[in-house]
Amino acid sequence: MKTNLHRYLALLLCALTTLITTPLSANPLQMINVADNVYALIGPMEQRSPDNLANNANFGFIVSDQGVLLIDSGGTLAGAKDIERQIRTITDKPITLVINTGGQDHRWFGNSYFAALGADTLTSVQTQADQTARGDNQSDSTSRLTGDSWNGTDPQPAQQTISANKSLTFGDTQIQIIPVGPAHTGGETLVWLPQHKLLFSGDTVYLDRMLGIGGQSQHLNWLAAFATIDALNPTTIIPGHGMPADLAKAQKETRDYLTLLRTEVSKLIEDGADMEDATNIDQSAYSYLKVYDSLHKRNALRVYEEMEWE
Ligand SMILES: [Zn+2]
């Protein structure tokens, strides 16, 4: 009897320890097989939380005989482990390369975990510079929003950089890594799979939820970055946030939205209106997007702020 009780307590302790060291995600990533050997992991669209492990974004991975290429590494250590767990339902090959598409937390805070497993970490020079410049600030806010799920997170910028487009072949999959400069963050990087006409856009494209123009964003260059996507003419886009879709939807919800703000703000500036007037711009055509209420006025103010200096 006593032995049974001890065994029970030992099991209970073991289960509790597992729960404490590996917080379980209440918002598991949704896996979609988007092409041969290519998978998208679709995260929730809400703000970072202890439950979503700051994986409130999309990720992707490509499988070959030699290993796995991961696109973006998660917003916390627990988030990185959750991504790995999903990959392990498909393959036991080692994760050999991580590409970061941007400088925002969920793109790269899991880098050190995958590097310790033996992966190289790669991004563009501008994305790495943004990671380095804003890493501490983002650690402060993400740790606050994720509570205990932050435990053990050690943000490490990508260790390898490219300064121009780079092509590589990973198993049967051709990949182009395309730096597009500042957009949502100080440096965004696209991952293009020409055989499938499939684009992992990172935060250059937001779908189904309102994009965010923050203090680090540059909306004019964002439109230039989107022109690169127009030229690629993808069949499918895995956006930074939201469900995969075609180019027309991305044009509407990202490019045309930025253009609307730019057009309306430039009218206000010509008319000598104040910055506050930008909050009255009619954005109701986009009110169906998630988190519209919390972001649309700030977006207009940010565009005004930027355009004042053009
Ligand atoms: Zn993001």
XYZ file of C-alpha atoms and ligand atoms in Angstrom:
311
model
C 0.000 0.000 0.000
C 2.726 2.371 1.031
C 4.703 1.518 -2.105
C 1.645 2.231 -4.252
C 1.191 5.585 -2.565
C 4.839 6.432 -3.137
C 4.567 5.404 -6.741
C 1.439 7.536 -7.139
C 3.135 10.543 -5.543
C 6.202 10.067 -7.717
C 4.024 9.964 -10.840
C 2.106 13.029 -9.708
C 5.344 14.918 -9.069
C 6.643 13.859 -12.465
C 3.465 15.066 -14.203
C 3.567 18.370 -12.320
C 7.242 18.904 -13.202
C 6.457 18.294 -16.883
C 3.622 20.800 -16.720
C 5.805 23.401 -15.055
C 8.827 23.037 -17.342
C 6.798 22.738 -20.556
C 3.677 24.906 -20.443
C 1.011 23.356 -22.630
C -0.308 25.582 -25.368
C -4.049 26.111 -25.173
C -3.895 27.476 -28.719
C -2.004 24.788 -30.602
C -0.634 25.706 -33.979
C -2.716 24.431 -36.860
C -0.617 22.438 -39.329
C -1.394 22.601 -43.050
C 0.465 20.595 -45.715
C 0.758 23.371 -48.336
C 2.944 21.556 -50.909
C 5.039 18.384 -51.185
C 7.251 18.356 -48.073
C 6.166 21.893 -47.145
C 4.068 22.687 -44.078
C 2.575 25.835 -42.599
C 1.942 26.196 -38.866
C -0.872 28.683 -38.337
C -0.929 30.415 -34.975
C -3.703 32.294 -33.182
C -4.257 35.957 -34.081
C -4.744 37.384 -30.606
C -2.196 39.161 -28.439
C 0.637 37.155 -26.837
C -0.417 35.251 -23.711
C 0.828 32.568 -21.312
C -1.367 30.090 -23.226
C -0.219 30.868 -26.761
C 3.481 31.028 -25.752
C 3.879 34.174 -27.921
C 3.394 31.920 -30.957
C 0.596 34.252 -32.107
C 1.950 34.146 -35.662
C 2.600 31.714 -38.506
C 5.603 29.477 -39.037
C 6.607 26.910 -41.644
C 8.924 24.014 -42.321
C 10.318 22.100 -45.264
C 11.342 18.455 -45.004
C 14.122 16.749 -46.960
C 16.044 13.454 -46.645
C 18.816 15.352 -44.887
C 16.820 17.379 -42.434
C 14.275 20.073 -41.751
C 14.381 23.775 -42.654
C 12.319 25.865 -40.243
C 10.892 29.284 -41.077
C 10.783 31.359 -37.864
C 11.531 29.923 -34.448
C 8.760 30.957 -32.017
C 8.180 33.669 -29.411
C 9.473 31.836 -26.308
C 11.478 28.732 -25.429
C 8.185 26.914 -24.782
C 6.927 28.194 -28.146
C 10.046 26.839 -29.887
C 9.478 23.448 -28.246
C 5.851 23.487 -29.364
C 6.976 24.080 -32.962
C 9.476 21.216 -32.646
C 6.748 18.962 -31.254
C 4.603 19.660 -34.328
C 7.521 18.935 -36.676
C 8.084 15.625 -34.888
C 4.590 14.463 -35.859
C 5.839 14.529 -39.485
C 9.534 13.618 -39.385
C 12.369 12.719 -37.012
C 15.022 14.318 -39.271
C 17.213 16.922 -37.559
C 16.335 20.606 -37.863
C 19.382 21.894 -39.723
C 18.499 25.455 -40.754
C 16.290 28.190 -39.300
C 15.441 31.237 -41.426
C 14.038 34.321 -39.649
C 11.666 36.424 -41.749
C 11.696 39.429 -39.421
C 12.774 41.152 -36.260
C 9.616 40.642 -34.238
C 9.836 38.317 -31.214
C 7.963 35.322 -32.617
C 10.254 35.258 -35.657
C 13.422 34.602 -33.694
C 13.166 34.215 -29.897
C 13.440 30.404 -30.300
C 16.732 30.621 -32.261
C 18.983 29.650 -29.365
C 16.935 26.499 -28.715
C 17.276 25.261 -32.298
C 20.932 26.357 -32.460
C 21.601 24.160 -29.406
C 20.040 21.267 -31.348
C 22.571 21.907 -34.133
C 20.698 24.215 -36.521
C 22.239 27.189 -38.329
C 20.248 30.414 -38.001
C 20.057 32.725 -41.008
C 18.427 36.009 -41.972
C 19.147 39.234 -43.859
C 21.547 41.889 -42.564
C 18.652 44.301 -41.944
C 16.547 41.733 -40.105
C 19.483 40.821 -37.888
C 20.134 44.510 -37.171
C 16.498 44.943 -36.134
C 16.689 41.866 -33.883
C 19.804 43.237 -32.198
C 18.418 46.764 -31.829
C 15.020 45.825 -30.386
C 15.746 42.520 -28.655
C 15.863 43.873 -25.096
C 12.712 45.972 -25.433
C 10.819 43.094 -26.947
C 12.067 40.705 -24.234
C 10.631 43.053 -21.612
C 7.195 43.184 -23.185
C 6.961 39.538 -24.283
C 8.078 38.262 -20.869
C 5.405 40.422 -19.240
C 2.691 39.119 -21.568
C 3.640 35.436 -21.335
C 4.319 35.085 -17.589
C 5.661 31.647 -16.639
C 5.668 30.586 -20.279
C 8.639 32.923 -20.730
C 10.868 30.751 -18.497
C 14.214 29.882 -20.064
C 13.765 32.036 -23.184
C 17.123 33.333 -24.427
C 16.678 35.589 -27.487
C 19.604 35.251 -29.874
C 19.699 37.074 -33.224
C 20.349 34.928 -36.296
C 24.058 34.086 -36.523
C 24.388 34.129 -40.334
C 23.299 36.902 -42.687
C 22.755 37.591 -46.369
C 22.749 41.061 -47.928
C 21.168 40.122 -51.288
C 18.797 37.475 -52.641
C 20.046 33.969 -51.996
C 18.934 30.749 -53.690
C 19.369 27.339 -52.163
C 18.121 23.830 -52.772
C 16.857 21.879 -49.805
C 16.183 18.266 -50.805
C 13.758 18.585 -53.714
C 12.671 22.101 -52.789
C 14.151 25.240 -54.328
C 14.162 28.232 -52.035
C 14.870 31.913 -52.553
C 15.488 34.140 -49.567
C 14.637 37.726 -50.476
C 15.443 40.669 -48.163
C 12.892 43.460 -48.669
C 14.051 45.942 -46.032
C 11.926 47.840 -43.531
C 8.170 47.235 -43.535
C 6.358 46.042 -40.405
C 9.741 45.834 -38.684
C 13.136 47.342 -39.515
C 13.928 44.537 -41.930
C 11.678 41.878 -43.427
C 12.787 38.831 -45.380
C 10.650 36.729 -47.749
C 10.987 32.983 -48.310
C 9.877 32.089 -51.853
C 9.397 28.576 -53.211
C 9.319 29.105 -57.010
C 8.358 25.505 -57.933
C 5.152 25.831 -55.930
C 4.649 29.592 -56.451
C 4.339 29.632 -52.673
C 5.452 32.520 -50.479
C 6.178 32.630 -46.777
C 5.805 36.383 -46.460
C 6.491 36.911 -42.774
C 4.988 40.152 -41.494
C 5.055 41.821 -44.914
C 1.543 40.351 -45.301
C -1.241 40.304 -42.708
C -4.519 38.549 -43.499
C -7.757 38.233 -41.531
C -6.463 40.626 -38.882
C -5.580 44.298 -38.978
C -1.899 44.871 -39.662
C 0.027 46.923 -37.131
C 2.037 50.007 -38.043
C 4.230 50.448 -34.986
C 7.004 52.853 -34.081
C 9.444 50.494 -35.804
C 7.406 50.262 -39.034
C 7.977 52.148 -42.295
C 4.798 52.125 -44.324
C 6.228 53.588 -47.548
C 8.944 50.972 -47.745
C 6.323 48.403 -46.739
C 4.501 49.232 -49.988
C 7.783 48.850 -51.882
C 8.281 45.453 -50.215
C 4.788 44.496 -51.316
C 5.669 45.425 -54.906
C 8.283 42.647 -54.764
C 5.471 40.243 -53.833
C 3.308 41.537 -56.697
C 6.195 40.806 -59.075
C 6.627 37.252 -57.730
C 2.902 36.687 -58.388
C 2.490 33.860 -55.856
C -0.385 31.384 -56.083
C -0.414 30.937 -52.316
C 0.813 33.202 -49.542
C 1.443 32.001 -46.011
C 1.099 35.380 -44.296
C 2.816 36.420 -41.085
C -0.593 36.364 -39.423
C -3.861 34.855 -40.670
C -4.854 31.993 -42.926
C -3.052 31.150 -46.189
C -4.679 32.809 -49.193
C -4.087 34.072 -52.700
C -2.401 37.263 -53.863
C -5.689 39.131 -54.419
C -6.622 38.831 -50.761
C -3.150 39.943 -49.663
C -3.371 42.947 -51.980
C -6.697 43.924 -50.469
C -5.915 43.451 -46.779
C -2.297 44.627 -46.705
C -1.304 46.640 -49.805
C -4.601 48.410 -50.443
C -5.085 49.151 -46.749
C -1.671 50.833 -46.534
C -2.455 52.721 -49.742
C -5.795 53.913 -48.334
C -4.114 55.344 -45.240
C -1.431 56.993 -47.326
C -3.926 58.578 -49.708
C -6.195 59.865 -46.949
C -3.361 61.173 -44.763
C -1.792 63.007 -47.676
C -5.149 64.804 -48.252
C -5.204 65.798 -44.568
C -1.665 67.136 -44.707
C -2.451 69.139 -47.860
C -5.489 70.604 -46.105
C -3.348 71.559 -43.113
C -5.252 69.225 -40.779
C -3.813 68.125 -37.431
C -2.404 64.710 -36.727
C -5.396 63.899 -34.481
C -7.691 64.283 -37.513
C -6.106 61.145 -38.938
C -8.057 59.104 -36.372
C -11.273 60.103 -38.200
C -10.224 58.592 -41.522
C -12.948 56.194 -42.628
C -11.418 52.726 -42.344
C -14.754 50.935 -41.928
C -14.165 48.864 -45.078
C -11.652 46.960 -42.950
C -13.654 46.713 -39.733
C -14.224 42.972 -40.328
C -10.543 42.313 -39.586
C -9.584 40.946 -36.167
C -8.083 43.469 -33.699
C -9.373 46.329 -35.904
C -10.608 48.268 -32.880
C -7.297 48.299 -31.065
C -5.094 49.141 -34.065
C -6.782 51.151 -36.805
C -6.537 54.611 -35.211
C -2.951 54.098 -34.147
C -2.101 53.012 -37.699
C -3.490 56.258 -39.108
C -1.531 58.323 -36.581
C 1.678 56.501 -37.421
C 1.247 57.098 -41.157
C 0.618 60.801 -40.482
C 3.726 60.942 -38.299
C 5.851 59.364 -41.025
C 4.396 61.450 -43.864
C 5.043 64.716 -42.043
C 8.736 64.034 -42.593
C 8.593 62.964 -46.223
Zn 4.207 39.393 -36.315
